[in-house]
mmCIF file of C-alpha atoms in Angstrom:
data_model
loop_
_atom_site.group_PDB
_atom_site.id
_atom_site.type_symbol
_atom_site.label_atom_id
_atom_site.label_comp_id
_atom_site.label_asym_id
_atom_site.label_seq_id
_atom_site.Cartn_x
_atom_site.Cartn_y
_atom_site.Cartn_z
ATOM 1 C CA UNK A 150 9.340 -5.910 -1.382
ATOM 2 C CA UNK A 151 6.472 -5.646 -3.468
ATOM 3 C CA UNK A 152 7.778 -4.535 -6.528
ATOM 4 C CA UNK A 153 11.170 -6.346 -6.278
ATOM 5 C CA UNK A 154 9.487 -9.865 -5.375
ATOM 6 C CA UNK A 155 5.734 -10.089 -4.318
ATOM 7 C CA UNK A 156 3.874 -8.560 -7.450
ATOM 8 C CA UNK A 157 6.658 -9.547 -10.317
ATOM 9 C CA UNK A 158 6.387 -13.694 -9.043
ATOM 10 C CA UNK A 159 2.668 -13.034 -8.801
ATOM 11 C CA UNK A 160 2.200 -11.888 -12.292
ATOM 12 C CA UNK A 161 4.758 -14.722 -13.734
ATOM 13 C CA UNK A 162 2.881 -17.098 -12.142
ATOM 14 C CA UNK A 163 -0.449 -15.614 -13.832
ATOM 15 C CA UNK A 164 1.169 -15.408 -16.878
ATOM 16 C CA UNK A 165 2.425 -18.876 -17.454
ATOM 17 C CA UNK A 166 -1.164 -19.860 -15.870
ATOM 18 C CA UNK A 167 0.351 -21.604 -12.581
ATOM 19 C CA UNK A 168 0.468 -20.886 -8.451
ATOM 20 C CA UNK A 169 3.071 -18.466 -7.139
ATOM 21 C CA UNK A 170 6.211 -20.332 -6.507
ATOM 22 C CA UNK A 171 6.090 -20.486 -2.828
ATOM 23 C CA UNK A 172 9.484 -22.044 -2.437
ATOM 24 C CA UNK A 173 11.858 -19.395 -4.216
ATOM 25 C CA UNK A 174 9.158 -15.996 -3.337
ATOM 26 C CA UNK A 175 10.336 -16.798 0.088
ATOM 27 C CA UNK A 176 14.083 -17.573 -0.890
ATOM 28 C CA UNK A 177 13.983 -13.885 -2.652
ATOM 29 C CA UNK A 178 12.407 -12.380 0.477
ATOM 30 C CA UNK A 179 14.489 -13.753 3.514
ATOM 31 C CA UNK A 180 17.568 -12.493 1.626
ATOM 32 C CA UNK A 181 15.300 -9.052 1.101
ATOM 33 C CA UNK A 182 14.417 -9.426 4.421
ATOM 34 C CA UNK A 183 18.471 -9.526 5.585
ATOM 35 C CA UNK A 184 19.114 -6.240 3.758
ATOM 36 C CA UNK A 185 16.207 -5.023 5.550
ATOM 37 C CA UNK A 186 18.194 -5.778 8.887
ATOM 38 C CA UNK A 187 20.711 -3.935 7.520
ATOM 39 C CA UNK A 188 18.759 -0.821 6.974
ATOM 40 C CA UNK A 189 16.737 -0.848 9.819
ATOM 41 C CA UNK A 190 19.542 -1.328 12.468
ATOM 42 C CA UNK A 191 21.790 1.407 10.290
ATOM 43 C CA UNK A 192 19.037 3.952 10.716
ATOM 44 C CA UNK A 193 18.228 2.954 14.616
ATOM 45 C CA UNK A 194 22.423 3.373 14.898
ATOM 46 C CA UNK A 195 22.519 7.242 13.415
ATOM 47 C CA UNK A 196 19.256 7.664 14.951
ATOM 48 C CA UNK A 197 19.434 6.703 18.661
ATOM 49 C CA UNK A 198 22.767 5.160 18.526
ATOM 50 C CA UNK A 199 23.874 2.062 20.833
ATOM 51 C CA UNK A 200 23.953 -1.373 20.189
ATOM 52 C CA UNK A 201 20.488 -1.980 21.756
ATOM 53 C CA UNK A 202 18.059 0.153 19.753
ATOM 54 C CA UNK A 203 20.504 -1.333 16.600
ATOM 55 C CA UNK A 204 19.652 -4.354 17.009
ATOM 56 C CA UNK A 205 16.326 -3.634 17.924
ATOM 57 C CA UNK A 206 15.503 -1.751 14.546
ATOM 58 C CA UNK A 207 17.395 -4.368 12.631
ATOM 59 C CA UNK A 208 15.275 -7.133 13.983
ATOM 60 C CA UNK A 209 11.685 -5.505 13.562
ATOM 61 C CA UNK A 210 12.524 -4.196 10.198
ATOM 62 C CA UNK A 211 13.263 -7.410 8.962
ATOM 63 C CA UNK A 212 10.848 -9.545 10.820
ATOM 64 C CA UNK A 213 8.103 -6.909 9.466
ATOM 65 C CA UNK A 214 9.663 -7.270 5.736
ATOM 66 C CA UNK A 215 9.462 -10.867 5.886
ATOM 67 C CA UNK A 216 5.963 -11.200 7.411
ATOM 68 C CA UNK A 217 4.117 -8.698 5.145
ATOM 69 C CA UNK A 218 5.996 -10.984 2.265
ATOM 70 C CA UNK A 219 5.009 -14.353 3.966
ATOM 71 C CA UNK A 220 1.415 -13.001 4.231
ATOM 72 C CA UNK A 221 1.069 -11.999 0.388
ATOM 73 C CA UNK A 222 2.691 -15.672 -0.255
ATOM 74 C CA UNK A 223 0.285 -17.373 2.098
ATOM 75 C CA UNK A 224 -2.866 -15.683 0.632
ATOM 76 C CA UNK A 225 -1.280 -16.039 -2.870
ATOM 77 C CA UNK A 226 -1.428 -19.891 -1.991
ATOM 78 C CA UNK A 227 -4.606 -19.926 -0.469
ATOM 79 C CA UNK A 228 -3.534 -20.522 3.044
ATOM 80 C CA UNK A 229 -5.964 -18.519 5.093
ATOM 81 C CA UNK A 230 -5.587 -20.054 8.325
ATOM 82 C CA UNK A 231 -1.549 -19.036 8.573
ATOM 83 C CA UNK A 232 -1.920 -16.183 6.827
ATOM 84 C CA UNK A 233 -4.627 -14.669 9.927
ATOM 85 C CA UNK A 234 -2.533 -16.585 12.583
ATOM 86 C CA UNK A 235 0.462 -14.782 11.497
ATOM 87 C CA UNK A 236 -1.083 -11.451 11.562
ATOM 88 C CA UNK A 237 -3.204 -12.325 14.891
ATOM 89 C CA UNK A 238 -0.018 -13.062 16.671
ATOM 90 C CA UNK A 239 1.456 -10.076 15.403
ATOM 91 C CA UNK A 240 -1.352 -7.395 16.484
ATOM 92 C CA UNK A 241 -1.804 -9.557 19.974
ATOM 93 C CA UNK A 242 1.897 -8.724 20.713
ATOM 94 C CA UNK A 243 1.543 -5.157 19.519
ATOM 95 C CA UNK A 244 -1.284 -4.694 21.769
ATOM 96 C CA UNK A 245 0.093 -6.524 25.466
ATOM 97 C CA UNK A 246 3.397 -4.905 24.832
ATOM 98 C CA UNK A 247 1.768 -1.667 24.278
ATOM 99 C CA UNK A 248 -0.378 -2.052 27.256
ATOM 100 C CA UNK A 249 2.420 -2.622 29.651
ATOM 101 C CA UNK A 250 4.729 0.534 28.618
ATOM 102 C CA UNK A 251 1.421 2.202 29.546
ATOM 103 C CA UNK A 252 0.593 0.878 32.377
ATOM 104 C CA UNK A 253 3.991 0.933 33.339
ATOM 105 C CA UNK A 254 5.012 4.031 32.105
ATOM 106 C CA UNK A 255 7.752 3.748 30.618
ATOM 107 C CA UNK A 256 8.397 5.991 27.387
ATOM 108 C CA UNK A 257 12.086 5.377 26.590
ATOM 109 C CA UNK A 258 12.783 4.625 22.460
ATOM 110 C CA UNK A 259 14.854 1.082 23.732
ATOM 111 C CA UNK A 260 11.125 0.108 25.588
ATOM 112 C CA UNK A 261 8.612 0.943 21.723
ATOM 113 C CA UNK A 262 11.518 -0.622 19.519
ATOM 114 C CA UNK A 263 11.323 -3.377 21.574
ATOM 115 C CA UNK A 264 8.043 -4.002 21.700
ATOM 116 C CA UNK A 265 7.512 -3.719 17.928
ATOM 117 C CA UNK A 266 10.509 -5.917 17.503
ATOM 118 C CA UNK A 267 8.742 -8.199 19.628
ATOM 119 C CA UNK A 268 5.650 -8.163 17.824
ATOM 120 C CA UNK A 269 7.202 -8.024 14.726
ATOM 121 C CA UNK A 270 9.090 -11.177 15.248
ATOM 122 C CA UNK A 271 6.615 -13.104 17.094
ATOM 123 C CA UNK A 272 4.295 -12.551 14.179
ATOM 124 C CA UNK A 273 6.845 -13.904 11.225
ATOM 125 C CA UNK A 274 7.502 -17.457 13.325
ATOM 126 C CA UNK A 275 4.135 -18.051 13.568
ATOM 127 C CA UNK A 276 3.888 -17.776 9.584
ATOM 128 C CA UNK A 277 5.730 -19.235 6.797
ATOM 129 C CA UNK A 278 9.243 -19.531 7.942
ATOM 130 C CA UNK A 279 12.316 -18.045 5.854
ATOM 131 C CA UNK A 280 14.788 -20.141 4.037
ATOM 132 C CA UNK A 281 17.671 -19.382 2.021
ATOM 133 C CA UNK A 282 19.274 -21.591 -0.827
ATOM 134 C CA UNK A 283 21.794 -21.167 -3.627
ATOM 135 C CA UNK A 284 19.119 -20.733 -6.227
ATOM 136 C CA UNK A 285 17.256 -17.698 -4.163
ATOM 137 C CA UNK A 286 20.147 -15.306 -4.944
ATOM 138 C CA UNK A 287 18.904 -11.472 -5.771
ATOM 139 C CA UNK A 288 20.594 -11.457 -8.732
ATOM 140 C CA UNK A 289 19.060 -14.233 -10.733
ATOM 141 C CA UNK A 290 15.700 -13.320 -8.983
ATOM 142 C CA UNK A 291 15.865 -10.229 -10.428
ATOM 143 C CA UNK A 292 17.726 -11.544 -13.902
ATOM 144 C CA UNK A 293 14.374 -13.630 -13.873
ATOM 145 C CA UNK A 294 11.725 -11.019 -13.338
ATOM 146 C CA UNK A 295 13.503 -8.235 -14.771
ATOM 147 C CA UNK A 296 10.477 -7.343 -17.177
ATOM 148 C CA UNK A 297 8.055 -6.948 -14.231
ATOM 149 C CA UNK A 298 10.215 -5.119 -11.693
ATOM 150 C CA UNK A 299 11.411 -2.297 -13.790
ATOM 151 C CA UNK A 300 7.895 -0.987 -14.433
ATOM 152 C CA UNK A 301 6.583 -1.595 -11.146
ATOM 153 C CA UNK A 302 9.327 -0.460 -9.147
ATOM 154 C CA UNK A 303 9.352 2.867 -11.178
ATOM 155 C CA UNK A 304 6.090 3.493 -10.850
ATOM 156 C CA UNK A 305 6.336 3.515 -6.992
ATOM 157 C CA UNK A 306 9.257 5.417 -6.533
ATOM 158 C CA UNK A 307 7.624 8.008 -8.508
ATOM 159 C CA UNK A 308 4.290 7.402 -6.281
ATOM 160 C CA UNK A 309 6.029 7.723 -3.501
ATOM 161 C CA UNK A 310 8.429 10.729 -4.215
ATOM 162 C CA UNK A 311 4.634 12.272 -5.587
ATOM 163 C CA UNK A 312 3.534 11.186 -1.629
ATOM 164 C CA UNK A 313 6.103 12.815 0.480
ATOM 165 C CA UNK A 314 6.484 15.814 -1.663
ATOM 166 C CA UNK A 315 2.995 17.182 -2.410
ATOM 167 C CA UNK A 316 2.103 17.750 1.005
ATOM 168 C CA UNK A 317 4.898 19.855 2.221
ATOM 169 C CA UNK A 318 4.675 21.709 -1.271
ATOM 170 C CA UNK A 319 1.275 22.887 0.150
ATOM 171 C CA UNK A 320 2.748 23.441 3.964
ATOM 172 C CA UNK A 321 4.437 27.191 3.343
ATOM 173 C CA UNK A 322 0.949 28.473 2.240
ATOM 174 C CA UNK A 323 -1.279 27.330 4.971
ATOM 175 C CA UNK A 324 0.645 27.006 8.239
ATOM 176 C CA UNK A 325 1.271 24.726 10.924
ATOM 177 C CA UNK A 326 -2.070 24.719 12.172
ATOM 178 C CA UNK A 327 -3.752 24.504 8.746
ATOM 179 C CA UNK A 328 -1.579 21.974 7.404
ATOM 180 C CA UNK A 329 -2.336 20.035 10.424
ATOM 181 C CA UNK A 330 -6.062 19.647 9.366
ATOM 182 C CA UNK A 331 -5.152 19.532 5.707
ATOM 183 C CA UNK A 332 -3.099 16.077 6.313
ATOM 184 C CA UNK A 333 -6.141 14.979 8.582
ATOM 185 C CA UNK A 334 -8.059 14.055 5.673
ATOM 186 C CA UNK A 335 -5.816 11.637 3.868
ATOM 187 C CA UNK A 336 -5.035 9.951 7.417
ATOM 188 C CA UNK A 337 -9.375 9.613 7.690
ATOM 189 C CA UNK A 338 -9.216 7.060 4.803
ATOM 190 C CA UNK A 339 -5.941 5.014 5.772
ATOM 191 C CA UNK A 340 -8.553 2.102 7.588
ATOM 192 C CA UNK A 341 -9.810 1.799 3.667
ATOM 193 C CA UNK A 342 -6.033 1.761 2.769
ATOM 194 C CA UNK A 343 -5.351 -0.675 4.903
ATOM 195 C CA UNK A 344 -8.094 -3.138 4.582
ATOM 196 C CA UNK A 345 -7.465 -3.361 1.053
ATOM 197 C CA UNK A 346 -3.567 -3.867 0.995
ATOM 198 C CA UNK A 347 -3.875 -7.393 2.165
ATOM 199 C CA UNK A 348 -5.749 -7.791 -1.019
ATOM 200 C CA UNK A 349 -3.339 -7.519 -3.379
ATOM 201 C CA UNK A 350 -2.707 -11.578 -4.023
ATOM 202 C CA UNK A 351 -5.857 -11.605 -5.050
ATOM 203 C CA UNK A 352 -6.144 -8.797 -6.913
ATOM 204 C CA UNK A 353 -3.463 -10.284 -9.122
ATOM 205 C CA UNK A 354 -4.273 -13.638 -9.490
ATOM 206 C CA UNK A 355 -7.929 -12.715 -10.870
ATOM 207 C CA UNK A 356 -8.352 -12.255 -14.151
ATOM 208 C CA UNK A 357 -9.655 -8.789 -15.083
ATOM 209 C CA UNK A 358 -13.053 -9.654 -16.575
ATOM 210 C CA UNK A 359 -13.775 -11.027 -13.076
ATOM 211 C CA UNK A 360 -13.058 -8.020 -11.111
ATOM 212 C CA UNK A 361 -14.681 -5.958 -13.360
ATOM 213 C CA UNK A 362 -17.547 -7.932 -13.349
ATOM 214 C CA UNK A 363 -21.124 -5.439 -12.784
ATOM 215 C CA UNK A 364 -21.887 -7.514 -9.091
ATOM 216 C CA UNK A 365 -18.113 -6.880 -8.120
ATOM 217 C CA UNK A 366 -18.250 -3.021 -9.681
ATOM 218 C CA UNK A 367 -21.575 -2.399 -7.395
ATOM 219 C CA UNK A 368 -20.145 -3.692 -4.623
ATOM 220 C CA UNK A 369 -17.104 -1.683 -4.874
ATOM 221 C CA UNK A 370 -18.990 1.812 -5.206
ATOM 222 C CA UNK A 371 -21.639 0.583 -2.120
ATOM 223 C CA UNK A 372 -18.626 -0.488 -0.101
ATOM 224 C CA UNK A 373 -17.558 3.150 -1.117
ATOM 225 C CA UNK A 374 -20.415 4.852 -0.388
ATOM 226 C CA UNK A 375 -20.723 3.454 2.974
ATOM 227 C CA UNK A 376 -17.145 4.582 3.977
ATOM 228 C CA UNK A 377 -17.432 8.003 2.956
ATOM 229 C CA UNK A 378 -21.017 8.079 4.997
ATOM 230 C CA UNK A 379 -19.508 6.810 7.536
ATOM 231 C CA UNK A 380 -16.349 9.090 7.962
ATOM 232 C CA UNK A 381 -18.349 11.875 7.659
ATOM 233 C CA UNK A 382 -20.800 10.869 10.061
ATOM 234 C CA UNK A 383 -18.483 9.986 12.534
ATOM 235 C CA UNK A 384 -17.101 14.009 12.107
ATOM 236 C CA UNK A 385 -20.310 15.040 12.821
ATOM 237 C CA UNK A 386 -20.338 13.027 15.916
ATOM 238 C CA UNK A 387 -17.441 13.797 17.276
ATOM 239 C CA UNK A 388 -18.446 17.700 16.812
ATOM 240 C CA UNK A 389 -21.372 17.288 17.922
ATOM 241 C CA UNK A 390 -20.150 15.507 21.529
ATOM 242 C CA UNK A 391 -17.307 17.619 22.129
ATOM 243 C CA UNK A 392 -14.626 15.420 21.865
ATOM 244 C CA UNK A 393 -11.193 16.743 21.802
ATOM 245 C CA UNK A 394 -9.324 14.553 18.766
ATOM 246 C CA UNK A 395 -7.062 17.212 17.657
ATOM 247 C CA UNK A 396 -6.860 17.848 13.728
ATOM 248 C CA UNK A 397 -9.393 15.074 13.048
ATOM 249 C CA UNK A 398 -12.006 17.363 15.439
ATOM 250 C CA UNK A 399 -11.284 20.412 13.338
ATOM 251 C CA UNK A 400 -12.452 18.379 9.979
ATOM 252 C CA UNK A 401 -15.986 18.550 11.506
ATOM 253 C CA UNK A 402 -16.916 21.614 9.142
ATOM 254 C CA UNK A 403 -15.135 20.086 6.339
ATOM 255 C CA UNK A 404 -17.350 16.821 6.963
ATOM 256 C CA UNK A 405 -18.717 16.675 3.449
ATOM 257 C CA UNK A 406 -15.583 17.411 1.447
ATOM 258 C CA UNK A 407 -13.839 14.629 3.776
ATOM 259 C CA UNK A 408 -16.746 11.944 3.121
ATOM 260 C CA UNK A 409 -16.049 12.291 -0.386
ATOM 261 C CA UNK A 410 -12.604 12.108 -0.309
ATOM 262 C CA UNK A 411 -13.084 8.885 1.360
ATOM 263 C CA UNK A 412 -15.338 7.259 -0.642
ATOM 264 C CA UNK A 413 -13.089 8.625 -3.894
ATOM 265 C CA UNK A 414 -9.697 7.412 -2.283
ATOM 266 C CA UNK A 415 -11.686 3.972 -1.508
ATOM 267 C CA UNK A 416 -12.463 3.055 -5.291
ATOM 268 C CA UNK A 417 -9.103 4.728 -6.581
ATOM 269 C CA UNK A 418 -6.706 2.778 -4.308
ATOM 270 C CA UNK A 419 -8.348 -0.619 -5.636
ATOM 271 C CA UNK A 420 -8.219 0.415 -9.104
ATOM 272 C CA UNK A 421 -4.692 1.257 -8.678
ATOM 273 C CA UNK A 422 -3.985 -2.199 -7.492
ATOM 274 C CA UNK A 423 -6.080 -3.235 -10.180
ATOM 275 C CA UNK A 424 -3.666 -1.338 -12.519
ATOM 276 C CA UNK A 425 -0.799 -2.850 -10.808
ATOM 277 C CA UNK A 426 -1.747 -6.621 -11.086
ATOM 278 C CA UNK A 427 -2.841 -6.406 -14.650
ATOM 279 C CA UNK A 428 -1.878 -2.970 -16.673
ATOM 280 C CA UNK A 429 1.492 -3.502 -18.776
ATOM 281 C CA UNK A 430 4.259 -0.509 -18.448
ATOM 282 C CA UNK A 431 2.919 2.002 -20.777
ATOM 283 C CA UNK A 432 -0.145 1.500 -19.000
ATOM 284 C CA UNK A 433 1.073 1.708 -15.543
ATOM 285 C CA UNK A 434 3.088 4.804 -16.312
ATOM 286 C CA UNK A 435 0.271 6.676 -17.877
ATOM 287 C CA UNK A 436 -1.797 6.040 -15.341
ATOM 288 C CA UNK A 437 1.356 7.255 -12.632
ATOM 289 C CA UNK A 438 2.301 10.482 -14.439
ATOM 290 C CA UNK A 439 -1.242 11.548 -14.902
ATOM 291 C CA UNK A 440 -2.658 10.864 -11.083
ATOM 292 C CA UNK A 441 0.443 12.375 -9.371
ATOM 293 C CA UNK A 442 0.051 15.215 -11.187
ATOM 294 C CA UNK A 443 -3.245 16.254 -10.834
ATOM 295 C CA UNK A 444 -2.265 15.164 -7.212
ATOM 296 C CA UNK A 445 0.762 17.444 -6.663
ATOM 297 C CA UNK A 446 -0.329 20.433 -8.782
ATOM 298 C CA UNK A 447 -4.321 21.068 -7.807
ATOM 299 C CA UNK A 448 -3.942 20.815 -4.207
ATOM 300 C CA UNK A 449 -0.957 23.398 -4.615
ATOM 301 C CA UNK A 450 -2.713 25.997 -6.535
ATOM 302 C CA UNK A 451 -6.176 25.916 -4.258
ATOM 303 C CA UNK A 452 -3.880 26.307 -1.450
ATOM 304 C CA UNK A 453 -2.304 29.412 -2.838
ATOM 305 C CA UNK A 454 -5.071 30.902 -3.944
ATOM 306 C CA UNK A 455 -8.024 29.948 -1.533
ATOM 307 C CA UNK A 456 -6.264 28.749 1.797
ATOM 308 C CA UNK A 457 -7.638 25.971 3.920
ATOM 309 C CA UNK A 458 -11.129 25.530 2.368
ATOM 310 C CA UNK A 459 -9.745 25.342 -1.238
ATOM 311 C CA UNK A 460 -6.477 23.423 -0.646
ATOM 312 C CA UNK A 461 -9.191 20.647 0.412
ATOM 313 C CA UNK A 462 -11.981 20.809 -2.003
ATOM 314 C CA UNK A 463 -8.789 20.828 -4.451
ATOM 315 C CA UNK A 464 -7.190 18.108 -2.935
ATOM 316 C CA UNK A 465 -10.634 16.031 -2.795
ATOM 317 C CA UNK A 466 -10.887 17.242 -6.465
ATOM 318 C CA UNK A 467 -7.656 15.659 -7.358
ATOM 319 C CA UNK A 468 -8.746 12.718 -5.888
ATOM 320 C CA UNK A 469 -11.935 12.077 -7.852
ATOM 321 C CA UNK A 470 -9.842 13.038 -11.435
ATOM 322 C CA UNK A 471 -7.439 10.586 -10.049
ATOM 323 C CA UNK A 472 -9.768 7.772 -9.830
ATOM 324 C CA UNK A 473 -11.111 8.511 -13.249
ATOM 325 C CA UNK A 474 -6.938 8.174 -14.439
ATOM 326 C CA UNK A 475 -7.117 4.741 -13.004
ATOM 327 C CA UNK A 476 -10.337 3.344 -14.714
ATOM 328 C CA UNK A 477 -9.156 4.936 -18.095
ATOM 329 C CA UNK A 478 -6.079 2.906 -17.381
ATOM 330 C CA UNK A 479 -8.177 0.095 -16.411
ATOM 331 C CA UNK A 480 -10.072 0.614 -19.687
ATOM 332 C CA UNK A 481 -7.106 0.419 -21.553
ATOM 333 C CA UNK A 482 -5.582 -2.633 -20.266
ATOM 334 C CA UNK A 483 -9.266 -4.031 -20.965
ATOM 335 C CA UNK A 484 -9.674 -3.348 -24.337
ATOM 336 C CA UNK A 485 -5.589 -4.659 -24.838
ATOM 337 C CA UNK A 486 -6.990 -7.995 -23.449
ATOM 338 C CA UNK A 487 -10.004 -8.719 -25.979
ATOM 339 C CA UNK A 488 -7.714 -7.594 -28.936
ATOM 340 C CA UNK A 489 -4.999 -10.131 -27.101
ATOM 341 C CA UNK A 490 -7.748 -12.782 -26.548
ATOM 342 C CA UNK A 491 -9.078 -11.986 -30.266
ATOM 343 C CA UNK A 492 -5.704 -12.422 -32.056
ATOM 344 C CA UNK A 493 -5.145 -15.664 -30.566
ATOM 345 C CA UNK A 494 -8.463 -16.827 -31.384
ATOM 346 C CA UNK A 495 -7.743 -16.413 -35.241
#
């Protein structure tokens, strides 16, 4: 969704110096949204099989396609107030429906899919509501926006291949139990992850000299700071009182490395959105093919030749070259925007 609709209408709209176009973004994603349906109650069929948990996982798939693209549109647009109601209703539903099976109980796959489906669609009616019309068609959509999809859409298929892939590169050479911890560490900075993903309207419809600006830079690397602190504080804590968290209580003695990793992980994801909004395709892809593989290859290596303790200083390693890939690419996409800016000043 974002790289088929969200981010290309978000950077037409920057370029021709307008809003998003509410009207057709949503057009493109209820029909996205339908083949969403599609997928979601085809895997829920070979999965668990039965016309219940298919139309279960057809239903919260799309509902939870079409919110997260309601939500971009909403904040794109400036409406705040639908944008958190959506999202409230959504986690409020999560929550009492996930309650209940507890207190109740009951474990069975029909019971979670329906409570997410629940959520899910309880969440996208109390947003912007779908709508479909002749001129919302994929294919002119995509005829329309061609230029911005390609590069965006390759560049996170390759992310995400780069994602799945590294890890279980790494899992022959440590172990179950090693690669248990290992994984621990990228799951301590998904809150960051996921506080800034909501951001990404924003991110794209500010012009670059404005994020980059030095008050916006120093609050980026405090913000930073302050996570990675944090995460390894709370390590320490949680060694320190005993408590029994799994993986995330056998990252205690790799407290440091994991703080780091946060705080790197923190500024890289928002300079890869950064890269996203504004970077053209040679940009992009640079900054892609370089960060995966630093990524994919370091991690490997320390794992094969140091175990545990190097696979993660590697792996935090890798993180902190891949932030510097990003502000290169940033820097690029800077200086291309003066020489722009200067050539049509003459």
């Amino acid at each position: 969704m974002l790289s088929t609709v969200l981010e290309p209408a978000a950077r037409s709209a920057r370029a021709r110096g307008a809003s998003i176009d509410s009207l057709r973004t949503i057009g493109a994603a209820t029909r996205l949204s339908v083949l969403a349906a599609l997928c979601g109650g085809g895997i829920a069929l070979v999965a668990v099989g039965g016309p219940v948990p298919t139309i279960l996982g057809a239903v919260a798939c799309s509902a939870a396609t079409f919110r997260s693209a309601a939500r971009f549109v909403e904040v794109s647009s400036g409406d705040a107030r639908r944008a958190t109601r959506g999202d409230m209703v959504a986690t409020v539903g999560l929550l009492s429906g996930a309650g209940i099976v507890a207190a109740w109980g009951v474990e069975s796959v029909e019971t979670l899919l329906g409570v997410w489906a629940g959520a899910m669609f309880a969440g996208a009616t109390a947003s912007t509501w779908p709508r479909l019309t002749r001129v919302d068609r994929l294919r002119d959509w995509f005829a329309d926006h061609r230029e911005d999809i390609r590069p965006l859409l390759r560049e996170s298929l390759v992310m995400d291949a780069g994602a799945i892939g590294a890890p279980y590169a790494i899992a022959p050479f440590l172990g179950a139990s090693a690669f248990g911890i290992y994984r621990a560490v990228s799951n301590v900075a998904a809150p960051t992850r996921l506080v800034m993903n909501p951001l990404r309207p924003l991110i794209v419809a500010t012009p670059l000299r404005t994020l980059l600006s030095v008050r916006g830079t120093v609050t980026v690397a405090a913000l930073a700071v302050v996570a990675g602190a944090g995460a390894s504080a709370v390590l320490v804590l949680v060694d320190v009182w005993g408590v029994d968290l799994g993986s995330l209580s056998a990252l205690a003695r790799f407290a440091l490395p994991t703080g780091i990793f946060v705080a790197a992980s923190t500024v890289g994801h928002l300079a890869y959105l950064v890269c996203r909004a504004h970077s053209n395709p040679r940009e992009l892809w640079f900054g892609r093919v370089a960060q995966s593989s630093v990524a994919f290859v370091v991690p490997v290596v320390g794992a094969l030749l140091g175990g545990l303790d190097a696979a993660i200083w590697c792996y935090v390693s890798a993180t902190v070259v891949g932030l510097v890939v990003w502000i290169v690419a940033i820097r690029r996409a800077v200086v291309r925007a003066r020489s722009d800016e200067e050539g049509a000043a003459r």
